[in-house]
Structures are given as C-alpha cells and as structure tokens.
Short mmCIF file of C-alpha atoms in Angstrom, two decimals:
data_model
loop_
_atom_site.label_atom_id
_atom_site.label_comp_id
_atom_site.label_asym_id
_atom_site.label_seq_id
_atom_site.Cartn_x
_atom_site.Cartn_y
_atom_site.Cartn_z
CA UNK A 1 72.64 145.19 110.39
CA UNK A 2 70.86 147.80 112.88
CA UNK A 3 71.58 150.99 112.72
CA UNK A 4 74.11 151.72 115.82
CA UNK A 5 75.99 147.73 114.43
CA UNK A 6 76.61 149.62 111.17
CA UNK A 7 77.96 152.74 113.03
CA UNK A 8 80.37 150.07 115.23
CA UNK A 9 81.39 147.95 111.92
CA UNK A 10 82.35 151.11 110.23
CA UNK A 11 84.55 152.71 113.16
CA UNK A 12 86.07 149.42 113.43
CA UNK A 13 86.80 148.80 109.28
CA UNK A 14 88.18 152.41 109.70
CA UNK A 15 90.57 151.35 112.52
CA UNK A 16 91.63 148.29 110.77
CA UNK A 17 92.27 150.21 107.58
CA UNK A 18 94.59 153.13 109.82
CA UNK A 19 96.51 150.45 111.25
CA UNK A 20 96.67 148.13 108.12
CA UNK A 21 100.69 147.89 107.07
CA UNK A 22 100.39 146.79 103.52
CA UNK A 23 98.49 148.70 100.42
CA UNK A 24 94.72 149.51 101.45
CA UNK A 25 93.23 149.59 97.84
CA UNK A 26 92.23 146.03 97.89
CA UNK A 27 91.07 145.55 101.72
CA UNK A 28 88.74 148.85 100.74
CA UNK A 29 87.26 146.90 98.04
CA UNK A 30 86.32 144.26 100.54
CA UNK A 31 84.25 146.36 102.69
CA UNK A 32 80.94 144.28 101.26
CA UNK A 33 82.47 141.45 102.12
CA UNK A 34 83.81 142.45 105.50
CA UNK A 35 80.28 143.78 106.44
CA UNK A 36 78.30 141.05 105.30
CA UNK A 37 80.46 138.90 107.66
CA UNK A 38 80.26 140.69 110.59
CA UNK A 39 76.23 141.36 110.09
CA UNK A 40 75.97 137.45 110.04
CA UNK A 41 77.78 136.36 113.15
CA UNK A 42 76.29 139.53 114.92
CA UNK A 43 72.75 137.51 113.82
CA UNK A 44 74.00 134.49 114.69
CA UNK A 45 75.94 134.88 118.31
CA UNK A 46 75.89 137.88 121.01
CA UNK A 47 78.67 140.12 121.12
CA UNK A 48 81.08 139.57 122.70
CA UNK A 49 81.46 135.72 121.18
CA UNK A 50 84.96 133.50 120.27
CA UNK A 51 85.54 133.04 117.08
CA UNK A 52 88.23 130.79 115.35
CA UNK A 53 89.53 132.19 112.00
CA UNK A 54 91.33 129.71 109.84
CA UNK A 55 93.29 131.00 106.64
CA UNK A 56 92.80 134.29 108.31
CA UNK A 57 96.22 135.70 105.90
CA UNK A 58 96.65 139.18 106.48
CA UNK A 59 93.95 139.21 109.33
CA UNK A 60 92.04 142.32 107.93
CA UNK A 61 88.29 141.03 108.49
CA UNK A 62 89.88 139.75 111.82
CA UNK A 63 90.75 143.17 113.04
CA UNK A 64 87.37 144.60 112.37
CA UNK A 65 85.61 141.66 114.09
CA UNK A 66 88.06 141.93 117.15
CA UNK A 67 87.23 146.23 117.27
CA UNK A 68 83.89 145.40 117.42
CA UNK A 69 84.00 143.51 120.82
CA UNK A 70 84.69 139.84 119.69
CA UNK A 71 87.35 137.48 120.83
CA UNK A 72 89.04 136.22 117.50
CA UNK A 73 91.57 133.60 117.22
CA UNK A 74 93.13 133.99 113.62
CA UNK A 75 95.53 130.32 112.18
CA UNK A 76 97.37 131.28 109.33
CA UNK A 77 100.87 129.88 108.28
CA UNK A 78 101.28 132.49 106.13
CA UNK A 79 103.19 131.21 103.04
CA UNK A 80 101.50 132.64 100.39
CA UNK A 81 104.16 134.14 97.97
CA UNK A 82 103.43 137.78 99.24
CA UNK A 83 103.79 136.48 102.94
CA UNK A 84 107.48 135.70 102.28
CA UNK A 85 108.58 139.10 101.03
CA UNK A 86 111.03 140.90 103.56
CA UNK A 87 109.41 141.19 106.77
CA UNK A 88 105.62 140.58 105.82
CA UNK A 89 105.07 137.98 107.78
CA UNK A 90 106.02 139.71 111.07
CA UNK A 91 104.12 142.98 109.68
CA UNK A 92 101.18 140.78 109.70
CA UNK A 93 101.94 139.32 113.17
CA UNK A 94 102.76 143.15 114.38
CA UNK A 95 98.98 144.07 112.97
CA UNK A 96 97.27 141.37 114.55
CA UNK A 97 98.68 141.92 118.15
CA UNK A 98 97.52 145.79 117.37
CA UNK A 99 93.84 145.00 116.00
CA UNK A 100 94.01 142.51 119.79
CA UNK A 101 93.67 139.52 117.28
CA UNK A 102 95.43 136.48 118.79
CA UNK A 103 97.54 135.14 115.54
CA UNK A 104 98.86 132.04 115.67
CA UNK A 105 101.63 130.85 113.36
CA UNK A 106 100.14 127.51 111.95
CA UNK A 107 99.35 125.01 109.29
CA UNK A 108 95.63 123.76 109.75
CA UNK A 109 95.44 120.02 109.89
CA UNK A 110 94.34 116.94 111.47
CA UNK A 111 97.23 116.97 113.64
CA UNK A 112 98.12 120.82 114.31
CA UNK A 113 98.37 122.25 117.14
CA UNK A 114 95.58 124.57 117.46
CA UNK A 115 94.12 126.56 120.44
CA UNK A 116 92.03 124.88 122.89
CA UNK A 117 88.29 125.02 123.94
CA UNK A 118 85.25 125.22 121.58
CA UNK A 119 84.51 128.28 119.82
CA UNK A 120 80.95 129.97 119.03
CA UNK A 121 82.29 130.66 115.57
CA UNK A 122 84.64 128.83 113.73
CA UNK A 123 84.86 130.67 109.63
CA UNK A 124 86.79 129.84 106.90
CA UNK A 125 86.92 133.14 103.97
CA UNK A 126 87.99 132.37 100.55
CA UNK A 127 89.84 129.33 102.11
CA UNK A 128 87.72 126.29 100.86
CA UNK A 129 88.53 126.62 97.30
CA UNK A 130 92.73 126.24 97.92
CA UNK A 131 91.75 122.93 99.74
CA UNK A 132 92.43 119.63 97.93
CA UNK A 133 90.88 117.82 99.94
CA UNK A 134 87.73 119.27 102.34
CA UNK A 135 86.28 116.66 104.34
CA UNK A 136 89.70 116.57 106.84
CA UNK A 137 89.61 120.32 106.84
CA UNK A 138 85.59 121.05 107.63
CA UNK A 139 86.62 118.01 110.43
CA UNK A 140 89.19 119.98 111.86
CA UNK A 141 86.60 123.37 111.56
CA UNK A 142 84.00 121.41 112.93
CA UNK A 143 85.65 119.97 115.74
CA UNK A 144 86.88 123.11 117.32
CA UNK A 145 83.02 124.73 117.19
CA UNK A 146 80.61 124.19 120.74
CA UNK A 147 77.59 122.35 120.22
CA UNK A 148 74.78 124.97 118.44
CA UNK A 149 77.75 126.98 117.37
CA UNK A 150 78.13 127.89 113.83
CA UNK A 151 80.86 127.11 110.70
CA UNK A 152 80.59 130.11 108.60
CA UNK A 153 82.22 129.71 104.90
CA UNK A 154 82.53 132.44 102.19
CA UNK A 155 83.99 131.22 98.97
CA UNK A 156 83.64 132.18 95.26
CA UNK A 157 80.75 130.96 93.54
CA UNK A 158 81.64 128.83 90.58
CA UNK A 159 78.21 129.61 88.28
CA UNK A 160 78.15 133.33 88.69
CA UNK A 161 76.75 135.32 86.00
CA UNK A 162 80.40 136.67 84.64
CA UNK A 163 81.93 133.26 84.35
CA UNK A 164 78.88 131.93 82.53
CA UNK A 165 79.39 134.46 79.99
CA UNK A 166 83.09 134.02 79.51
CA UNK A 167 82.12 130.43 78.85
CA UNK A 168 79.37 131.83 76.22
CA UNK A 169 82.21 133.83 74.65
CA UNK A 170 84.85 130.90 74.89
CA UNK A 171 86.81 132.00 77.81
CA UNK A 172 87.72 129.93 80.88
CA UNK A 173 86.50 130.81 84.08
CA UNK A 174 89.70 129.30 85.44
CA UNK A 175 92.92 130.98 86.91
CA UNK A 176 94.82 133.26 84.46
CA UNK A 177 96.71 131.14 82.22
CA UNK A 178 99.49 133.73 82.29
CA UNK A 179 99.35 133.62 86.00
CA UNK A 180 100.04 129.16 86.08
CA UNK A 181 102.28 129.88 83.17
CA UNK A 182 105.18 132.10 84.85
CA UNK A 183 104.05 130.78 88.46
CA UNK A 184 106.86 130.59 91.24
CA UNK A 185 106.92 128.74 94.33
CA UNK A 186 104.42 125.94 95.31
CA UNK A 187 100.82 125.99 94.14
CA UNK A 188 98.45 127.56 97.13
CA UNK A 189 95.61 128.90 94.67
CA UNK A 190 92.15 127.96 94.13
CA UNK A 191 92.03 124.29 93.46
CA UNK A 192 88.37 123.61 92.89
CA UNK A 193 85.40 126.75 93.33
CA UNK A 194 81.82 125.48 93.71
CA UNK A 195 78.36 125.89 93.10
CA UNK A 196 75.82 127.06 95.95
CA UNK A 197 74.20 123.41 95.78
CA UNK A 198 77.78 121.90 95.89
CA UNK A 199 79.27 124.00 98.52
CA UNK A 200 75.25 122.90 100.62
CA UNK A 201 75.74 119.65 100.06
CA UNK A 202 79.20 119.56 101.82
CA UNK A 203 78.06 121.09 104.98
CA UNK A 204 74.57 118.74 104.97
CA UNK A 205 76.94 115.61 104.28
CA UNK A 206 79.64 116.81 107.02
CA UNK A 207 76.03 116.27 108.96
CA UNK A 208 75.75 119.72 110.26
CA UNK A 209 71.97 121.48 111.02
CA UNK A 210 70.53 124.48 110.35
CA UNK A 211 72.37 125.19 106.56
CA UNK A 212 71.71 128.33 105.19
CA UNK A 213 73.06 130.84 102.55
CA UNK A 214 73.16 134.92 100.89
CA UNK A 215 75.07 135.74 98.17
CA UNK A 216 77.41 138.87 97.51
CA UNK A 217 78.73 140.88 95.17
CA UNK A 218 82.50 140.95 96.00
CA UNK A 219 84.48 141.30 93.45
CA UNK A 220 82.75 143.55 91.29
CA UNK A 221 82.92 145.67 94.86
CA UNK A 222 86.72 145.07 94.59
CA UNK A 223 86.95 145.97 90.88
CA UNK A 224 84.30 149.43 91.53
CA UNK A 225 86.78 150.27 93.97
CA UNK A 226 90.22 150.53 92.07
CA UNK A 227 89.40 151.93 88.91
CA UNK A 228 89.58 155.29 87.93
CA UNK A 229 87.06 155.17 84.64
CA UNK A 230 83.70 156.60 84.79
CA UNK A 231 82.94 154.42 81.93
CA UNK A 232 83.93 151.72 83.45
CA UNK A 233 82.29 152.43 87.14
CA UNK A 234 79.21 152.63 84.70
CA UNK A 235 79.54 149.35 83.26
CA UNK A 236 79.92 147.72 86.73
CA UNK A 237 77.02 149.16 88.37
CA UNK A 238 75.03 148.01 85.65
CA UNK A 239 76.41 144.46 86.32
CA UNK A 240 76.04 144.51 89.73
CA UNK A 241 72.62 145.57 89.09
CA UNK A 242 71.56 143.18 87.05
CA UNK A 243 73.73 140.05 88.37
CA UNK A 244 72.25 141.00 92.19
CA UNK A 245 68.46 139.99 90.85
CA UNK A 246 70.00 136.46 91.93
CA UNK A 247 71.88 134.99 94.02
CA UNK A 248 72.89 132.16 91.43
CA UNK A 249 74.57 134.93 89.78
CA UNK A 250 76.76 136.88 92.75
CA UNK A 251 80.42 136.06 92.77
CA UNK A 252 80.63 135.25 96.78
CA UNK A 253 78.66 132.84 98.39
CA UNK A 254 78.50 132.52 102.41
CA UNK A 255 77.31 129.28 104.16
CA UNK A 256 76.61 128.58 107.46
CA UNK A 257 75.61 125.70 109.57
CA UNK A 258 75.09 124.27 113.11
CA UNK A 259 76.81 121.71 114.83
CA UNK A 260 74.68 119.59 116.50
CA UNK A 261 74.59 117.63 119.73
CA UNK A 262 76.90 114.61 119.62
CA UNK A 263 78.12 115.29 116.04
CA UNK A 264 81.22 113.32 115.41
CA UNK A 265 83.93 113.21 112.22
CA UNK A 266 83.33 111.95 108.76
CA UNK A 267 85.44 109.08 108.70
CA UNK A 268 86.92 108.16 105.32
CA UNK A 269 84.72 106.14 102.75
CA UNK A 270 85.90 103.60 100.28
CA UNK A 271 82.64 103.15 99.21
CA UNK A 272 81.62 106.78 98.41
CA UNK A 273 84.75 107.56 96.67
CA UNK A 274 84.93 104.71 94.81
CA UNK A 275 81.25 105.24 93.60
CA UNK A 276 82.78 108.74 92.18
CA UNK A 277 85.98 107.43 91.03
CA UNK A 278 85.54 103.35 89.98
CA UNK A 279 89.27 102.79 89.62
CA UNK A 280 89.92 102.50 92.91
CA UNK A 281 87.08 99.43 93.32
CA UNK A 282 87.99 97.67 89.49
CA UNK A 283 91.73 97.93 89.76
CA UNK A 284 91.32 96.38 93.36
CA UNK A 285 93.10 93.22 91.93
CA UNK A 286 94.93 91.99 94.80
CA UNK A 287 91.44 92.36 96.91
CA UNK A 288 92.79 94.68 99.54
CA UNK A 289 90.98 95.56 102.74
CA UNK A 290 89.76 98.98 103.80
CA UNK A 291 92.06 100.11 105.61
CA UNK A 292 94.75 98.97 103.20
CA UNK A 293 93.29 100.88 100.39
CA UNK A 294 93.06 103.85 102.50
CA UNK A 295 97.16 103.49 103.32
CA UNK A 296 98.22 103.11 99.76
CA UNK A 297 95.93 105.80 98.39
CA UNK A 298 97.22 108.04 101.51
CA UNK A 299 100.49 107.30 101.44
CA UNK A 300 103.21 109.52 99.93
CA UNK A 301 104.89 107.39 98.01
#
C-alpha cells in the first residue's frame, strides 16, 4: 500500500471504529486484516470500484472500504447468536447506512434475491469455512462478478504453525469443546477450515484464472491486541516472528482469482463425488439415473 492509500485506509478504519455501535476491542485487533484487504482490491481494481460483500456480519471491513471511495454492497442475514440480541440487528443496519454501505437483509443462495449487475469485486471474509457445501456458494459469488473481475476469499488456514503444535502436544485444532458442549441455537460455526493448496484447488476447479495468494497473521494480531501482559505481548511477537518466515504457517489465508470470459457454473457431479465418497456409486442398487441420485441425495427428507 503507497504511502497517501495507507494515510486514506487509516482515516477511514478510524471512522469506522468512531461510528462502530458494538465493543471495538476485537474490530481493533483486525486492523491487519482490514488493511491487507483493502491493499489487495486497491491492487487489483481502481478506486472507486463495486464490490459485493457476502457474510459481511457486522459490516466493519465494509465501512472502511466504503470511506475510502468504493461502492460496497454488504448480504448478511444476520443470525448469528449475537445478531439476535435486543436491537443488534438494526444497530448493524443503522451502521451500515452511516459508513454509506448498502446492507441488504439476506440469506446467500442459489435462489436469493440479491442485487443486480456484475460487480468488480465480489469477497467472501471468514465466510467459506461456515459453508457445508461450497461449490453452490463460490457459483452464486462467481456469478455476480464482471468478466476479469476478481473473487477475493480470506479464511483461516487449517495447517498453521499453532494448530500443528497443539496436534504435537495432543490438542485439537478444532472448535472449543466447551463451546459445542453448552452451544445454543442452530450451528453457524466453522464447518470445515482448509489448507492453502485446498482452498487453490477450489477456485482452479470452480475454473477461475489468474489464482493467487499472501498469508496473514490475524489472530495473533487479535490476541496482541486485547491483552494486558507484557509477558504475554512478548511471547506473541516472538510467534508472530517466527510463524511469519512462512506463509504455510500464518493463521489467515487470502485467495483471489479471475473470472474469465464465458465462464459458466459448476454443475453437480455424480461422478466426482462418488469418486470421494463410493457409497453413493456401490449402494446404487436400484440403478438410478443422474438426476435421480442428485434428487434423493438433495432432498430433505
């Protein structure tokens, strides 16, 4: 980021952050993440460009985008358990129409109604990883970019160097136990978290062009940020240090890739998912067709 983009980024993060209703401890923490973000789409488009947030939640990285001359459209249905409290949800809606952030109130789907025309940026942050099933969501991201515009995911990275350790030490790199234990309300967490290679090989079979990737250091931003012991601030410098000599090893992975002229959906495949789960071709015993299989593994009963 040049010089007089870091001076814009900052007096927009700081005008996010005075008119941000909820707690600003955590959203402060993101600030490598936020940056990072808007130094990448400020590489990849001119300002101002369109861009399409999806899972935007409490629209934070939204705002700052918007302040810095972009047109952002931000889909959230915002039911997450904190979303429901009181009068969050319209605190949210209150702080997007302040930050100029068109919000709009929405599942994302095949079939929901999102806005019109193409976008030159269509991003997805720490979204991927609650989706159970990605190829129907990157078709929906897809479809709403121009041609040579650019999908733009940031999602944990699975392999980093602190869940590799807890796995040395026989811990899980999973959600808190004590967190699915005494959970309320239906399941919207991280269902799966992936691997750089895993998370390429998405966007390269979802046939986009162009696929590249950096690595940060979010969450050890995040944890720098809210604790109060020297010893501590110590010991996480010292990580970041040492765990930012690759990006293998970062917490936060961002991907990006093109959509090309006369790219189209991925269609379902029988044949690919029963190559990765066989059940579905050897208990085929009463020799149903395609599309059959496809309505009875679909359907919800």
């Amino acid at each position: 980021m040049l010089p007089g983009d870091a001076s814009r980024f900052h007096t927009a993060f700081e005008a996010m952050v005075a008119e941000y209703p909820f707690d600003t401890t955590y959203i402060e923490g993101t600030q490598r993440r936020t940056k990072a973000v808007a130094a990448l789409i400020e590489r990849l488009e001119t300002t101002p460009c369109r861009i399409l947030s999806l899972g935007a939640g409490a629209c934070d990285v939204e705002g700052v985008l918007s302040r810095m001359g972009h047109d952002v459209v931000a889909v959230d249905d915002l039911n997450d358990d904190w979303h429901k409290l009181g009068e969050n949800q319209t605190r949210i809606k209150d702080f997007a129409q302040s930050m100029d952030v068109e919000f709009v109130d929405e599942h994302i789907g095949p079939d929901s109604p999102l806005p019109g025309g193409e976008f030159d940026i269509v991003m997805a942050l720490d979204v991927i990883e609650h989706i159970d099933a990605p190829r129907p969501f990157l078709n929906t991201a897809v479809t709403h970019l121009r041609t040579g515009g650019n999908l733009v995911l940031l999602t944990p990275n699975v392999a980093h160097l602190a869940n590799r350790l807890r796995f040395l030490f026989g811990q899980s790199p999973s959600i808190d136990v004590e967190y699915m234990y005494w959970h309320l309300g239906p399941f919207r967490s991280h269902v799966n978290e992936y691997t750089l290679g895993e998370l390429r090989w998405m966007l390269e079979t979802h046939d986009l062009e162009d696929i590249d990737a950096t690595s940060i250091n979010q969450s050890v931003a995040k944890m720098k940020g809210s604790t109060e012991s020297r010893y501590r601030k110590v010991l996480l410098t010292i990580y970041d240090r040492v765990s930012g000599l690759r990006d293998q090893w970062k917490d936060t992975q961002i991907m990006w890739g093109q959509k090309p002229e006369g790219w189209s959906e991925i269609p379902p495949s029988i044949d690919a998912f029963s190559e990765c789960h066989p059940q579905i071709r050897d208990n085929n015993l009463d020799t149903l067709s395609t599309d059959e299989i496809i309505d009875a593994v679909t359907s919800e009963q």
